[in-house]
Amino acid sequence: MDKIERIMNSLDKLPTLPTIYTKLSRLLHAPDSTARMISDAIAEDQVVAAKVLKLANSSFYGFAKRIGTLQHAVVILGMNEIKTLVLATSVVKTFHDYKSGHTFDVQEFWEHSLACATASRVLAEAGRLSSPEEVFAGGLLHDIGKLIYALFFSEDFACVMEEVENNEMPIITAEKKIMGLSHADVGRALAVKWNLPEGIVKMISGHHVSEKNTDCTKEIAAVNLGNTLCIALGMVSWGERKVPCIHDSVWRSLGIKISDLEFIIMRINSLCKENSSILEN
Amino acid sequence: MSLLEVNALQAGMLLAQDIRNNHGTVILKRGTTIAERHIKGLKAWGISEVDIVTSEITPEGRGEEDSMAGEVIPVIEEKLKKRFHRFEGDAVMEEIYRVVRKLVLHEATATHKGDE
């Protein structure tokens, strides 16, 4: 069985998302769902419920008054935001008990992922994208393929780590050479298995934009640039410790101005500092 | 002179430098005494931080602060150069580098002062 087949087969054995996410997705599409029904559904998973409330009260939203109940959170934030928060907390919960065998730092991974989610969202708002909350989810999950590799293919991934660290090979090149698939490909496969929205699947699979891409969607551009800005601010990702260049297609697609960058970067920096441990238990 | 976040501004503080908006137009001149209405306006303009005159720093103190920053700057620039590839001539990357450098220096100088 070749490596690619092995990886794809192993995805079937991976945990599914907590049932709360599927249940919530169904409820959100049902025409007669109420805020009460939605908050009751979330409350069935105490871990997810607690985190959703914590996120709702964070400086991501900056509400003047404290949001005390899930029902209140549903009403104030709206369906799309709630769905994103439940997705984010569900994914973190799914992987919580796994331990990485090698030098891959899982805490650094989630810090970078949350930072990228934040940065992508700030950029989506600056670029006036229609669903900044979906871009937040895309940013959070963009590197999930790396986590899969580190947790379930640690031996082979150790060889990738060697190529990247000792021979300065770009991570995508090393992954394709040694594993057959990049972390973006694996992330995409996982997102499809989990039935995530199409937009999120695309952001995960397309977040490494190359020079050959003459155009890319605004959402992919937001995640790509968000990732770059996080690395620039020192919130690095394993295997990507140098600031990558920003391709023309990304900059043109997002449509922000150079003069917007200062405010955007300052905002990303303060949101990340204020919320760095928000996903921890 | 010190950089202060807009949220920390108070009426009565004195501007150490002109404040310009994104288009380069001066919206408040150096030497202006800040009033409440200015603070609201600055937030609306999306200005994140402002250079104000801090009169409690004595001339000797100011010299010390400069030399502290002087020690810290080369170390930080060395660290940043390792993180950033060569990007001269790329206006977007240059701006990102400029802003990150400003942020890191500001945080490092603030920490340095806090350690005293």
Coordinates of C-alpha atoms in Angstrom, one line a residue:
Chain A
M1 CA 0.0 0.0 0.0
D2 CA 1.6 3.3 -1.0
K3 CA 2.0 6.2 1.4
I4 CA -0.9 8.2 0.1
E5 CA -3.3 5.3 0.4
R6 CA -2.1 4.7 3.9
I7 CA -2.8 8.3 4.9
M8 CA -6.2 8.4 3.3
N9 CA -7.2 5.1 5.0
S10 CA -6.0 6.3 8.3
L11 CA -8.4 9.3 8.1
D12 CA -11.3 6.9 8.4
K13 CA -10.0 5.8 11.8
L14 CA -9.7 9.4 13.0
P15 CA -12.2 10.7 15.5
T16 CA -15.3 12.4 14.2
L17 CA -16.2 15.8 15.5
P18 CA -18.2 15.8 18.6
T19 CA -21.9 15.1 17.7
I20 CA -22.8 18.6 18.9
Y21 CA -21.5 20.1 15.6
T22 CA -23.6 17.9 13.3
K23 CA -26.6 18.3 15.5
L24 CA -26.1 22.1 15.5
S25 CA -25.6 22.2 11.7
R26 CA -29.0 20.5 11.3
L27 CA -30.7 22.7 13.7
L28 CA -29.3 25.8 12.1
H29 CA -30.8 24.8 8.8
A30 CA -34.2 23.9 10.2
P31 CA -36.7 26.8 9.6
D32 CA -38.4 26.5 13.0
S33 CA -35.3 26.4 15.3
T34 CA -35.3 28.8 18.2
A35 CA -32.4 30.3 20.1
R36 CA -33.6 28.2 23.0
M37 CA -33.4 25.0 21.1
I38 CA -29.9 25.9 19.8
S39 CA -28.6 26.8 23.2
D40 CA -30.1 23.6 24.7
A41 CA -28.3 21.5 22.1
I42 CA -25.0 23.2 22.8
A43 CA -25.5 22.8 26.6
E44 CA -25.5 19.0 26.1
D45 CA -21.7 19.2 25.7
Q46 CA -20.5 21.0 28.8
V47 CA -16.9 21.4 27.6
V48 CA -18.0 23.0 24.3
A49 CA -20.7 25.1 26.0
A50 CA -18.2 26.6 28.5
K51 CA -15.7 27.5 25.7
V52 CA -18.4 29.1 23.5
L53 CA -19.4 31.4 26.4
K54 CA -15.8 32.2 27.1
L55 CA -15.2 33.1 23.4
A56 CA -18.5 35.2 23.3
N57 CA -17.2 37.2 26.2
S58 CA -13.7 37.7 24.8
S59 CA -12.3 40.9 23.2
F60 CA -12.9 39.2 19.9
Y61 CA -16.4 40.7 20.2
G62 CA -15.8 43.4 22.7
F63 CA -19.3 43.6 24.1
A64 CA -19.7 46.1 26.9
K65 CA -22.0 43.8 29.0
R66 CA -21.1 40.3 30.0
I67 CA -23.0 37.5 28.1
G68 CA -24.2 35.3 30.9
T69 CA -26.1 32.5 29.2
L70 CA -25.8 30.5 26.0
Q71 CA -29.2 31.6 24.9
H72 CA -28.1 35.2 25.1
A73 CA -25.0 34.3 23.2
V74 CA -27.1 32.8 20.4
V75 CA -29.3 35.8 20.2
I76 CA -26.5 38.4 20.3
L77 CA -24.0 36.7 18.1
G78 CA -26.3 35.1 15.6
M79 CA -26.4 31.6 14.0
N80 CA -23.3 31.9 11.8
E81 CA -21.0 33.0 14.6
I82 CA -22.3 30.4 17.0
K83 CA -21.7 27.7 14.5
T84 CA -18.1 28.9 14.0
L85 CA -17.5 28.9 17.8
V86 CA -19.0 25.5 18.2
L87 CA -16.8 24.2 15.3
A88 CA -13.7 25.8 16.8
T89 CA -14.2 24.4 20.2
S90 CA -15.2 21.0 18.9
V91 CA -12.0 20.6 16.9
V92 CA -9.9 21.5 19.9
K93 CA -11.8 19.1 22.0
T94 CA -11.4 16.3 19.5
F95 CA -7.6 16.4 19.6
H96 CA -7.3 17.2 23.3
D97 CA -6.3 13.8 24.6
Y98 CA -3.8 12.9 21.9
K99 CA -0.1 13.4 22.6
S100 CA 2.6 14.1 20.0
G101 CA 5.4 11.6 20.1
H102 CA 8.2 13.8 18.8
T103 CA 9.3 17.4 19.2
F104 CA 6.2 18.8 17.6
D105 CA 4.8 21.3 20.1
V106 CA 1.0 20.9 20.2
Q107 CA 0.5 24.0 22.3
E108 CA 2.5 26.1 19.9
F109 CA 0.4 24.6 17.1
W110 CA -2.9 25.8 18.7
E111 CA -1.4 29.2 19.5
H112 CA -0.4 29.7 15.9
S113 CA -3.8 28.3 14.7
L114 CA -5.8 30.7 16.9
A115 CA -3.5 33.6 15.9
C116 CA -4.1 32.8 12.2
A117 CA -7.8 32.6 12.8
T118 CA -7.7 36.0 14.5
A119 CA -5.5 37.5 11.8
S120 CA -7.6 36.1 8.9
R121 CA -10.7 37.4 10.5
V122 CA -9.3 41.0 11.0
L123 CA -8.2 40.9 7.3
A124 CA -11.6 39.6 6.2
E125 CA -13.3 42.5 8.0
A126 CA -10.8 45.0 6.5
G127 CA -11.5 43.5 3.0
R128 CA -15.2 43.6 3.6
L129 CA -15.7 39.9 3.0
S130 CA -19.2 38.6 3.5
S131 CA -18.5 35.8 6.1
P132 CA -15.6 36.8 8.4
E133 CA -16.7 34.1 10.8
E134 CA -16.1 31.4 8.2
V135 CA -12.7 32.9 7.5
F136 CA -12.0 32.6 11.2
A137 CA -12.7 28.9 11.0
G138 CA -10.6 28.5 7.9
G139 CA -7.7 30.3 9.7
L140 CA -8.1 28.1 12.7
L141 CA -8.0 24.9 10.7
H142 CA -5.6 25.8 8.0
D143 CA -2.7 23.7 9.4
I144 CA -4.8 20.8 10.8
G145 CA -3.0 18.5 8.4
K146 CA 0.3 19.1 10.3
L147 CA -1.4 18.0 13.5
I148 CA -2.6 14.8 11.8
Y149 CA 0.9 14.1 10.6
A150 CA 2.5 14.8 14.0
L151 CA 0.0 12.7 16.0
F152 CA -0.6 9.8 13.6
F153 CA 2.4 9.6 11.4
S154 CA 5.1 10.7 13.8
E155 CA 7.9 8.5 12.4
D156 CA 7.6 9.7 8.9
F157 CA 6.9 13.2 10.0
A158 CA 10.2 13.2 11.9
C159 CA 11.9 12.8 8.6
V160 CA 10.0 15.8 7.2
M161 CA 11.2 17.8 10.3
E162 CA 14.8 16.8 9.5
E163 CA 14.6 18.0 5.9
V164 CA 13.0 21.3 6.9
E165 CA 15.3 22.0 9.8
N166 CA 18.6 20.7 8.6
N167 CA 18.3 21.2 4.8
E168 CA 16.0 24.3 4.9
M169 CA 13.6 22.6 2.5
P170 CA 10.2 24.4 2.3
I171 CA 7.7 22.3 4.3
I172 CA 5.3 21.6 1.4
T173 CA 8.2 20.3 -0.7
A174 CA 9.5 18.1 2.2
E175 CA 6.0 16.7 2.9
K176 CA 5.3 15.9 -0.8
K177 CA 8.7 14.2 -1.1
I178 CA 8.5 12.1 2.1
M179 CA 4.8 11.7 2.8
G180 CA 3.4 12.1 -0.7
L181 CA 0.8 14.6 0.4
S182 CA 1.2 18.1 1.8
H183 CA -0.5 19.1 5.1
A184 CA -2.9 21.2 3.0
D185 CA -4.0 18.1 1.1
V186 CA -4.4 16.1 4.3
G187 CA -6.3 19.0 5.9
R188 CA -8.6 19.1 3.0
A189 CA -9.3 15.4 3.1
L190 CA -10.1 15.6 6.8
A191 CA -12.4 18.7 6.3
V192 CA -14.3 16.8 3.6
K193 CA -14.6 13.7 5.9
W194 CA -16.0 16.0 8.6
N195 CA -18.5 17.5 6.1
L196 CA -17.3 21.0 6.8
P197 CA -18.6 23.9 4.6
E198 CA -17.1 24.1 1.1
G199 CA -15.6 27.5 1.8
I200 CA -13.6 26.1 4.8
V201 CA -12.4 23.1 2.8
K202 CA -11.1 25.5 0.1
M203 CA -9.3 27.7 2.6
I204 CA -7.5 24.7 4.2
S205 CA -6.5 23.2 0.9
G206 CA -5.5 26.4 -0.8
H207 CA -3.8 28.4 1.9
H208 CA -0.3 28.0 0.5
V209 CA -0.6 30.2 -2.6
S210 CA 2.2 29.8 -5.2
E211 CA 3.5 32.1 -7.8
K212 CA 1.7 30.0 -10.4
N213 CA -1.7 31.0 -9.0
T214 CA -2.8 33.9 -11.0
D215 CA -5.9 34.4 -8.9
C216 CA -7.2 33.2 -5.6
T217 CA -10.4 33.8 -3.7
K218 CA -10.6 36.6 -1.1
E219 CA -11.1 34.0 1.6
I220 CA -7.9 32.1 0.7
A221 CA -6.1 35.4 0.4
A222 CA -7.2 36.4 3.9
V223 CA -5.9 33.1 5.4
N224 CA -2.7 33.2 3.4
L225 CA -1.9 36.8 4.5
G226 CA -3.2 36.1 8.0
N227 CA -0.7 33.2 8.3
T228 CA 2.1 35.5 7.0
L229 CA 1.3 38.3 9.4
C230 CA 1.3 35.8 12.4
I231 CA 4.8 34.6 11.4
A232 CA 5.9 38.2 11.1
L233 CA 4.7 38.9 14.6
G234 CA 6.6 35.9 15.9
M235 CA 3.6 33.6 16.4
V236 CA 5.2 31.0 14.2
S237 CA 4.1 27.6 12.9
W238 CA 6.2 24.5 13.0
G239 CA 8.2 24.3 9.7
E240 CA 7.4 27.9 8.8
R241 CA 9.6 30.2 10.9
K242 CA 10.5 32.7 8.2
V243 CA 8.0 35.2 6.8
P244 CA 7.0 34.0 3.3
C245 CA 6.6 36.5 0.5
I246 CA 3.2 37.7 -0.4
H247 CA 2.2 36.9 -3.9
D248 CA 0.6 39.5 -6.1
S249 CA -2.5 37.4 -6.5
V250 CA -3.1 37.4 -2.8
W251 CA -2.7 41.1 -2.3
R252 CA -4.8 42.0 -5.4
S253 CA -7.6 39.6 -4.3
L254 CA -7.9 40.9 -0.8
G255 CA -8.0 44.5 -1.9
I256 CA -6.7 46.3 1.2
K257 CA -4.3 49.2 1.0
I258 CA -0.7 49.3 2.3
S259 CA -1.7 52.2 4.5
D260 CA -4.3 49.9 6.2
L261 CA -1.6 47.5 7.3
E262 CA -0.4 49.3 10.4
F263 CA -3.8 49.4 12.1
I264 CA -4.5 45.8 11.0
I265 CA -1.3 44.5 12.4
M266 CA -1.7 46.4 15.7
R267 CA -5.2 45.0 16.1
I268 CA -4.1 41.4 15.3
N269 CA -1.3 41.8 17.9
S270 CA -3.5 43.1 20.7
L271 CA -6.3 40.6 20.0
C272 CA -3.8 37.7 20.1
K273 CA -2.2 38.9 23.3
E274 CA -5.5 39.3 25.0
N275 CA -6.9 35.9 23.9
S276 CA -3.8 33.6 23.7
S277 CA -5.1 31.0 26.2
I278 CA -8.7 31.2 25.4
L279 CA -8.8 27.7 23.9
E280 CA -7.1 26.1 26.8
N281 CA -9.0 24.2 29.5
Chain B
M1 CA 8.3 61.3 24.2
S2 CA 6.6 58.0 24.5
L3 CA 4.1 56.0 22.4
L4 CA 0.8 55.5 24.1
E5 CA -2.2 53.5 22.9
V6 CA -5.3 55.6 22.1
N7 CA -7.3 53.7 24.8
A8 CA -4.8 55.0 27.4
L9 CA -5.0 58.6 26.3
Q10 CA -6.3 61.2 28.7
A11 CA -7.4 64.8 28.2
G12 CA -4.7 67.2 29.1
M13 CA -1.8 65.2 27.6
L14 CA 0.4 67.0 25.1
L15 CA 1.1 65.7 21.6
A16 CA 4.8 65.2 20.9
Q17 CA 4.4 64.7 17.1
D18 CA 1.8 65.6 14.4
I19 CA -0.8 62.9 14.0
R20 CA -1.5 62.0 10.4
N21 CA -4.2 59.9 8.9
N22 CA -3.8 57.2 6.3
H23 CA -3.5 59.7 3.5
G24 CA -0.7 61.6 5.2
T25 CA -2.9 64.6 6.1
V26 CA -2.1 66.1 9.5
I27 CA -5.2 65.8 11.7
L28 CA -3.7 67.1 14.9
K29 CA -0.6 69.2 15.3
R30 CA 2.4 68.6 17.6
G31 CA 1.9 70.6 20.7
T32 CA -1.9 70.3 20.8
T33 CA -3.3 69.6 24.3
I34 CA -5.6 66.6 23.9
A35 CA -9.3 66.9 24.6
E36 CA -12.0 64.3 24.9
R37 CA -13.3 65.1 21.4
H38 CA -9.9 64.5 20.0
I39 CA -9.7 61.0 21.6
K40 CA -13.1 60.1 20.0
G41 CA -11.9 61.4 16.7
L42 CA -8.7 59.4 16.8
K43 CA -10.5 56.2 17.5
A44 CA -12.8 56.9 14.6
W45 CA -9.8 57.4 12.3
G46 CA -8.4 54.0 13.4
I47 CA -5.3 55.6 15.0
S48 CA -3.9 53.0 17.4
E49 CA -1.2 54.9 19.2
V50 CA 0.0 58.4 19.7
D51 CA 3.3 60.1 20.6
I52 CA 2.9 62.1 23.7
V53 CA 5.2 64.3 25.8
T54 CA 5.9 62.7 29.2
S55 CA 7.0 65.6 31.4
E56 CA 8.0 63.3 34.3
I57 CA 11.1 62.1 32.4
T58 CA 13.9 64.5 33.3
P59 CA 16.6 65.4 30.7
E60 CA 18.9 62.9 32.4
G61 CA 16.2 60.3 32.5
R62 CA 15.5 60.8 28.8
G63 CA 19.1 60.2 28.0
E64 CA 19.0 56.9 30.0
E65 CA 15.9 55.9 28.1
D66 CA 17.6 56.5 24.8
S67 CA 20.6 54.5 25.7
M68 CA 18.4 51.6 26.9
A69 CA 16.6 51.7 23.6
G70 CA 20.0 51.9 22.0
E71 CA 21.1 48.6 23.5
V72 CA 17.9 46.9 22.7
I73 CA 17.5 48.0 19.1
P74 CA 20.4 46.0 17.5
V75 CA 19.4 42.8 19.3
I76 CA 15.8 43.1 18.1
E77 CA 16.8 44.0 14.5
E78 CA 19.1 41.0 14.4
K79 CA 16.2 38.8 15.5
L80 CA 13.8 40.3 13.0
K81 CA 16.3 40.0 10.1
K82 CA 16.4 36.2 10.7
R83 CA 12.6 36.1 10.6
F84 CA 12.2 38.2 7.4
H85 CA 13.7 37.2 4.1
R86 CA 15.2 39.8 1.8
F87 CA 12.4 42.0 0.8
E88 CA 13.9 45.3 -0.3
G89 CA 11.8 46.8 -3.1
D90 CA 8.6 45.1 -2.0
A91 CA 6.5 47.9 -0.6
V92 CA 4.1 45.5 1.2
M93 CA 6.8 43.6 2.9
E94 CA 8.7 46.7 3.8
E95 CA 5.6 48.1 5.5
I96 CA 5.0 44.9 7.4
Y97 CA 8.6 44.9 8.6
R98 CA 8.4 48.6 9.6
V99 CA 5.2 48.0 11.7
V100 CA 6.4 44.8 13.3
R101 CA 9.8 46.5 14.2
K102 CA 7.9 49.4 15.7
L103 CA 5.7 47.1 17.8
V104 CA 8.5 44.9 19.0
L105 CA 10.7 47.9 19.9
H106 CA 7.8 49.5 21.8
E107 CA 7.1 46.3 23.7
A108 CA 10.8 45.7 24.5
T109 CA 11.3 49.3 25.7
A110 CA 8.2 49.0 27.9
T111 CA 9.4 45.7 29.4
H112 CA 12.9 47.2 29.9
K113 CA 11.4 50.1 31.9
G114 CA 9.3 47.7 33.9
D115 CA 12.3 45.7 34.9
E116 CA 14.0 48.6 36.6

